[in-house]
CSV table of C-alpha atoms and ligand atoms in Angstrom, one decimal:
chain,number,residue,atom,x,y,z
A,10,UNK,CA,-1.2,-13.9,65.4
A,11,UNK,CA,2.4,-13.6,64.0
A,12,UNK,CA,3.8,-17.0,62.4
A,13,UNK,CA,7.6,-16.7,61.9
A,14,UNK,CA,9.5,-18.9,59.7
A,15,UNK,CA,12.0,-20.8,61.5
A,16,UNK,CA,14.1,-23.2,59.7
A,17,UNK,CA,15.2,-26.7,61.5
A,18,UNK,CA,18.8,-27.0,61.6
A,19,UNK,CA,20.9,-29.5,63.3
A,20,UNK,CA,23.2,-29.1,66.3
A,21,UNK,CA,26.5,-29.3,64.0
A,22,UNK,CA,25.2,-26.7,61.8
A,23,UNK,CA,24.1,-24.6,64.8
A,24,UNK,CA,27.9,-25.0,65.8
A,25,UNK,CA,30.0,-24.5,62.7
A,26,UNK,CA,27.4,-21.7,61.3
A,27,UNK,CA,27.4,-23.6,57.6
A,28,UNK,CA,25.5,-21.1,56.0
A,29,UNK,CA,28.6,-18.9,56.2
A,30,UNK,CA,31.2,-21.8,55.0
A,31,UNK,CA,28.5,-22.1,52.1
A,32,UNK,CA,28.7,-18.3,51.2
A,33,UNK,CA,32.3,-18.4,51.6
A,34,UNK,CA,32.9,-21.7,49.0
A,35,UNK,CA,30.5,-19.8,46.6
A,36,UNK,CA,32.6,-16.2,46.8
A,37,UNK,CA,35.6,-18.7,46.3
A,38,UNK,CA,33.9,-20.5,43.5
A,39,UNK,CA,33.3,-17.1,41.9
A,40,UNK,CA,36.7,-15.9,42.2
A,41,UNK,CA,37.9,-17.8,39.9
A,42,UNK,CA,35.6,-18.1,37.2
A,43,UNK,CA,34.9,-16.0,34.2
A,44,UNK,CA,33.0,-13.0,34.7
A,45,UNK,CA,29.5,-11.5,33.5
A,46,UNK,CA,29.9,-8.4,34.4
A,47,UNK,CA,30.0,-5.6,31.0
A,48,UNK,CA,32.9,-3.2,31.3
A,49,UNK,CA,30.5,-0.4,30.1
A,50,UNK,CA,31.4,2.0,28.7
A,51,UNK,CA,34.7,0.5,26.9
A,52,UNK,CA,32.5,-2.3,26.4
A,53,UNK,CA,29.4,-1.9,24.8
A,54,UNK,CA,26.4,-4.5,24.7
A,55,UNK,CA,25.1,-6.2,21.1
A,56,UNK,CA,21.8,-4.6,19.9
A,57,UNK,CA,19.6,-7.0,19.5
A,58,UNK,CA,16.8,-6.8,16.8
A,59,UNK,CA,14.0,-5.0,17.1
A,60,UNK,CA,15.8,-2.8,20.2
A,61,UNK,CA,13.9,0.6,20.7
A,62,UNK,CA,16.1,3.5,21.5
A,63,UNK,CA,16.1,7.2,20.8
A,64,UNK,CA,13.6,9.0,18.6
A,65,UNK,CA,14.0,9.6,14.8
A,66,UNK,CA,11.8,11.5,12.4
A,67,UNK,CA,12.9,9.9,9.1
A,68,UNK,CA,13.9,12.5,6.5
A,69,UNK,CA,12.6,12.0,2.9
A,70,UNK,CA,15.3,11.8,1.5
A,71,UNK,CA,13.8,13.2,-1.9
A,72,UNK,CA,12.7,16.5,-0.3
A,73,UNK,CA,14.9,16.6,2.7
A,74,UNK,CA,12.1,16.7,5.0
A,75,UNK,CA,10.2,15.1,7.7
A,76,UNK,CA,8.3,11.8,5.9
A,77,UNK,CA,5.2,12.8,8.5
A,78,UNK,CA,2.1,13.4,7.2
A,79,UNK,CA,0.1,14.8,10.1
A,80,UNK,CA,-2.3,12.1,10.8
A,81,UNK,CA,-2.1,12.5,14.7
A,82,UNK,CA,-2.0,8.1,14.3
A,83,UNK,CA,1.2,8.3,16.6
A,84,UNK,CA,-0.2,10.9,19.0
A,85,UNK,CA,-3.2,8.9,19.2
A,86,UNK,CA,-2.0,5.8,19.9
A,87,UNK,CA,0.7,7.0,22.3
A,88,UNK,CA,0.2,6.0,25.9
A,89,UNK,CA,2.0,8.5,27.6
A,90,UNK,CA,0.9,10.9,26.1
A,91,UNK,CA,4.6,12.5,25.1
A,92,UNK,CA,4.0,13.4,21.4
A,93,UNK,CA,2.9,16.7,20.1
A,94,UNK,CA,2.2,17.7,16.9
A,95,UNK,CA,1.3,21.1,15.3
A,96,UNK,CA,0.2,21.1,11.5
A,97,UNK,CA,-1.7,22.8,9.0
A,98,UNK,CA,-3.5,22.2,5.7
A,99,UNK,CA,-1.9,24.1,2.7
A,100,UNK,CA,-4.5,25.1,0.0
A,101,UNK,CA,-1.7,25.5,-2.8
A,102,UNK,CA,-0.7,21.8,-2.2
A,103,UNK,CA,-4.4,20.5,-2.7
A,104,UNK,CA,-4.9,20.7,1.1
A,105,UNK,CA,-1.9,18.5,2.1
A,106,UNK,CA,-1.3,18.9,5.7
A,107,UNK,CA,2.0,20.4,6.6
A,108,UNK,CA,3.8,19.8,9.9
A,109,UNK,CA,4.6,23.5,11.8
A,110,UNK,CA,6.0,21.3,14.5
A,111,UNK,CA,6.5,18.0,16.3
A,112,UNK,CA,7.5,17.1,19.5
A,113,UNK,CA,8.3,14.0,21.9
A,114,UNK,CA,9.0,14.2,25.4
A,115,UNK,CA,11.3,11.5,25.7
A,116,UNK,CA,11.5,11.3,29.4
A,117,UNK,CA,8.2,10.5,29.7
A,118,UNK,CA,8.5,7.9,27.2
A,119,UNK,CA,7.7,3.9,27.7
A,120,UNK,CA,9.4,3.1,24.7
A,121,UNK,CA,6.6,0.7,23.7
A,122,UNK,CA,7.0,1.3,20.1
A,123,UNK,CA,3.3,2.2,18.8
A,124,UNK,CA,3.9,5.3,17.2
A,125,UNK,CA,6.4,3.7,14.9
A,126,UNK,CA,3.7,0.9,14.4
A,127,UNK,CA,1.0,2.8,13.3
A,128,UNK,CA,2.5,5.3,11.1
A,129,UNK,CA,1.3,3.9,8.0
A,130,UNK,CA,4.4,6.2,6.4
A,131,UNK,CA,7.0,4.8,7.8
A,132,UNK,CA,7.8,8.5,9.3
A,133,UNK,CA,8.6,7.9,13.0
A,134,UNK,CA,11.1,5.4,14.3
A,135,UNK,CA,12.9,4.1,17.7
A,136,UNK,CA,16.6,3.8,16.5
A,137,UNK,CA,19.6,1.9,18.4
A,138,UNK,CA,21.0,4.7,19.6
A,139,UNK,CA,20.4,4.3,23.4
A,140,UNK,CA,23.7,6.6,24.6
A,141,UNK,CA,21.7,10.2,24.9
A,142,UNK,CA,21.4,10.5,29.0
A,143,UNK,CA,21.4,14.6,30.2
A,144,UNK,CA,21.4,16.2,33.3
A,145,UNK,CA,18.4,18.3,32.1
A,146,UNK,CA,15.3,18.5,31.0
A,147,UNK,CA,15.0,20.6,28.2
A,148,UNK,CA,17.2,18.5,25.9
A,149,UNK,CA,15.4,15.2,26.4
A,150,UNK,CA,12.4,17.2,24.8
A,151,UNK,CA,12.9,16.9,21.4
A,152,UNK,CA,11.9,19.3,18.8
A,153,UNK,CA,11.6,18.6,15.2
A,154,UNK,CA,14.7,19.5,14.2
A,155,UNK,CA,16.2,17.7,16.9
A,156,UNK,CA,14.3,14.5,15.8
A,157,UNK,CA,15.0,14.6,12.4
A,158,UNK,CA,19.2,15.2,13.5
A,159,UNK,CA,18.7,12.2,15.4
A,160,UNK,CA,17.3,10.3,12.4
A,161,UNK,CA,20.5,11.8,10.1
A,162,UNK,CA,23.0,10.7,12.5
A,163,UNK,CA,21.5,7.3,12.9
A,164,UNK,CA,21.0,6.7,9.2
A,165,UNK,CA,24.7,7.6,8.6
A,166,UNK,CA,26.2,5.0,10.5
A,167,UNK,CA,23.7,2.2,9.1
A,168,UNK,CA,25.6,-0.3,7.2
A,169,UNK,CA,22.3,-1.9,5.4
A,170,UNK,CA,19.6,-0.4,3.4
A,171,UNK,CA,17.1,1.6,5.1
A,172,UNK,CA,14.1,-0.3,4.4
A,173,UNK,CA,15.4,-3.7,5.8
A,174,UNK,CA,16.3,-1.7,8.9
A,175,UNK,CA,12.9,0.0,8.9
A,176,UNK,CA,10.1,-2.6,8.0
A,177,UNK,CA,10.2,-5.5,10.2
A,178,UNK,CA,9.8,-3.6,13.2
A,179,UNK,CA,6.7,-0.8,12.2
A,180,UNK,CA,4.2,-3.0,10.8
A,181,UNK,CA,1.2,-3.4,13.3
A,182,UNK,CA,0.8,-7.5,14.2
A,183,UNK,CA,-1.7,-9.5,13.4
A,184,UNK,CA,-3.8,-7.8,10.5
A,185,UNK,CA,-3.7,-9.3,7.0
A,186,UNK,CA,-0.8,-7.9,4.9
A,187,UNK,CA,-3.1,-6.5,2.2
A,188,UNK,CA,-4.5,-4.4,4.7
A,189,UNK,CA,-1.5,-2.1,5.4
A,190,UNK,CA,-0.3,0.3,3.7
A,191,UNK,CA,1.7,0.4,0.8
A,192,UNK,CA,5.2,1.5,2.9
A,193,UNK,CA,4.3,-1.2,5.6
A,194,UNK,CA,4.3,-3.7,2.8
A,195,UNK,CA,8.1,-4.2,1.5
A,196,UNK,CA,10.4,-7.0,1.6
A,197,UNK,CA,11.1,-8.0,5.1
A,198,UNK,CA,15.3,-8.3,5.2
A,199,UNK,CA,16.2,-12.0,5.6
A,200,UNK,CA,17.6,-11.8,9.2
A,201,UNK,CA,14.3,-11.2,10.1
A,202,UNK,CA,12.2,-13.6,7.6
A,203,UNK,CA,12.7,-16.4,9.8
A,204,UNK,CA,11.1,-17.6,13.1
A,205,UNK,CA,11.4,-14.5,14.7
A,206,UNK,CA,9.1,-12.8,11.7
A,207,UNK,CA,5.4,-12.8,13.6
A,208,UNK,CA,3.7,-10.2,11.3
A,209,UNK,CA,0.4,-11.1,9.6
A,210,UNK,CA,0.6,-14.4,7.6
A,211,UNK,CA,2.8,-16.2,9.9
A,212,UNK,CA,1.4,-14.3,13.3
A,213,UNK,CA,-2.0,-16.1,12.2
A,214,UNK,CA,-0.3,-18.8,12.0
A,215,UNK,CA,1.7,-19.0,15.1
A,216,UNK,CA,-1.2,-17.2,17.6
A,217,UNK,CA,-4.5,-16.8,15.7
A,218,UNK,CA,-7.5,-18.7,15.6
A,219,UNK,CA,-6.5,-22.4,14.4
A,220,UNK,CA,-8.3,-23.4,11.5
A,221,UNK,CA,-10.3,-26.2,11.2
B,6,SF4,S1,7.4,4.6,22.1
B,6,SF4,FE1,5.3,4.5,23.0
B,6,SF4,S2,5.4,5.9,24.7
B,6,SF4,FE2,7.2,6.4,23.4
B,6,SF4,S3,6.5,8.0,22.0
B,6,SF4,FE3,6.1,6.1,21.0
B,6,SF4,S4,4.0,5.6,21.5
B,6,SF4,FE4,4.7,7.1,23.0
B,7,SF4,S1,1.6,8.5,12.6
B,7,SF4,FE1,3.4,9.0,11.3
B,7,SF4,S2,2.5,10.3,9.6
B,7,SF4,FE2,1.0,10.2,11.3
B,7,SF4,S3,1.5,12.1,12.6
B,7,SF4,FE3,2.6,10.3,13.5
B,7,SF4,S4,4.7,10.4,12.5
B,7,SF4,FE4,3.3,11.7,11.3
């Protein structure tokens, strides 16, 4: 059986067809009021706090390298699936772990932001940039280099210090301070401090268990 919506309208409506007077006044009412609509790209939108754009490795800046350490945490934790990482351990360097290579597949990114969260060094960020559209494939698949260009171009233009930029936004919610480590653990920049801050302490506070 097929049940079709019919609404009840009146014999004047029926004859004057008010629905169309009524989407007429509101085009009219719109004419003249201010408009919403973002002249992009002469205009571009605010960046709110927090925003996850393109891909950065973040370069050390004391040995001009990539700040990765070759945990795979990033990898891991990825959903999609779009980071690859090649490493290996160098004797000579008590068996520190070198990165040969490093990739993300941006186009298959969901830009959730768990690789930057769970980077306990701070070496993988989502920056504001969100201008880097192509027509092919092969340059939304970022190499290492590529990522750690990104990261220079991004941190040249920042007008604060790198660590308020970085820390409020790659600490993983909800676990005790004391538990991260050391890099997750500076100052959190003032702009952020306030209600907006939900990391550990105040997350607890806001959406744990209540205490009794
Ligand atoms: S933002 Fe999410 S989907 Fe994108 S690379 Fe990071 S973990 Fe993967
Ligand atoms: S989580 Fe950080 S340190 Fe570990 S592999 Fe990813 S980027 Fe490198």
């Amino acid at each position: 059986m097929q049940i079709q919506y019919q609404p009840k309208r009146g014999l004047l409506a029926t004859i004057f067809q008010v629905e169309i007077l009524q989407g007429m006044a509101l085009t009219l009412k719109r004419l003249f009021s201010k408009p919403i609509t973002r002249q992009y790209p002469e205009e571009k939108p605010q960046i709110r706090l927090g925003f996850r754009g393109q891909h950065a490795l973040v370069r050390d800046p004391e040995t001009g390298l990539s700040k990765c350490v070759g945990c795979m945490r990033c990898a891991m934790a990825c959903p999609s699936r779009c980071i690859r990482i090649r490493s290996h351990k160098d004797k000579a360097l008590g068996s520190r772990r070198i990165i040969d290579d490093y990739r993300i597949e941006s186009l298959r990114c969901v830009y959730c932001g768990y690789c930057e969260e769970v980077c306990p060094v701070n070496a993988i960020v989502l920056t504001e940039v969100y201008e880097y559209g192509s027509y092919d494939r092969p340059s939304l698949y970022f190499t290492m280099e590529q990522l750690l260009g990104n990261w220079d171009r991004f941190a040249a233009g920042l007008d604060q210090p790198l660590e308020a930029y970085v820390n409020p936004f790659w600490r993983p919610r909800g676990l005790p301070e004391h538990t991260l480590p050391a890099p997750k653990r500076l100052p959190v920049s003032p702009e952020w401090s306030g209600e907006q801050q939900v990391v550990g302490k105040n997350w607890r506070q806001h959406h744990g268990p209540k205490q009794s």
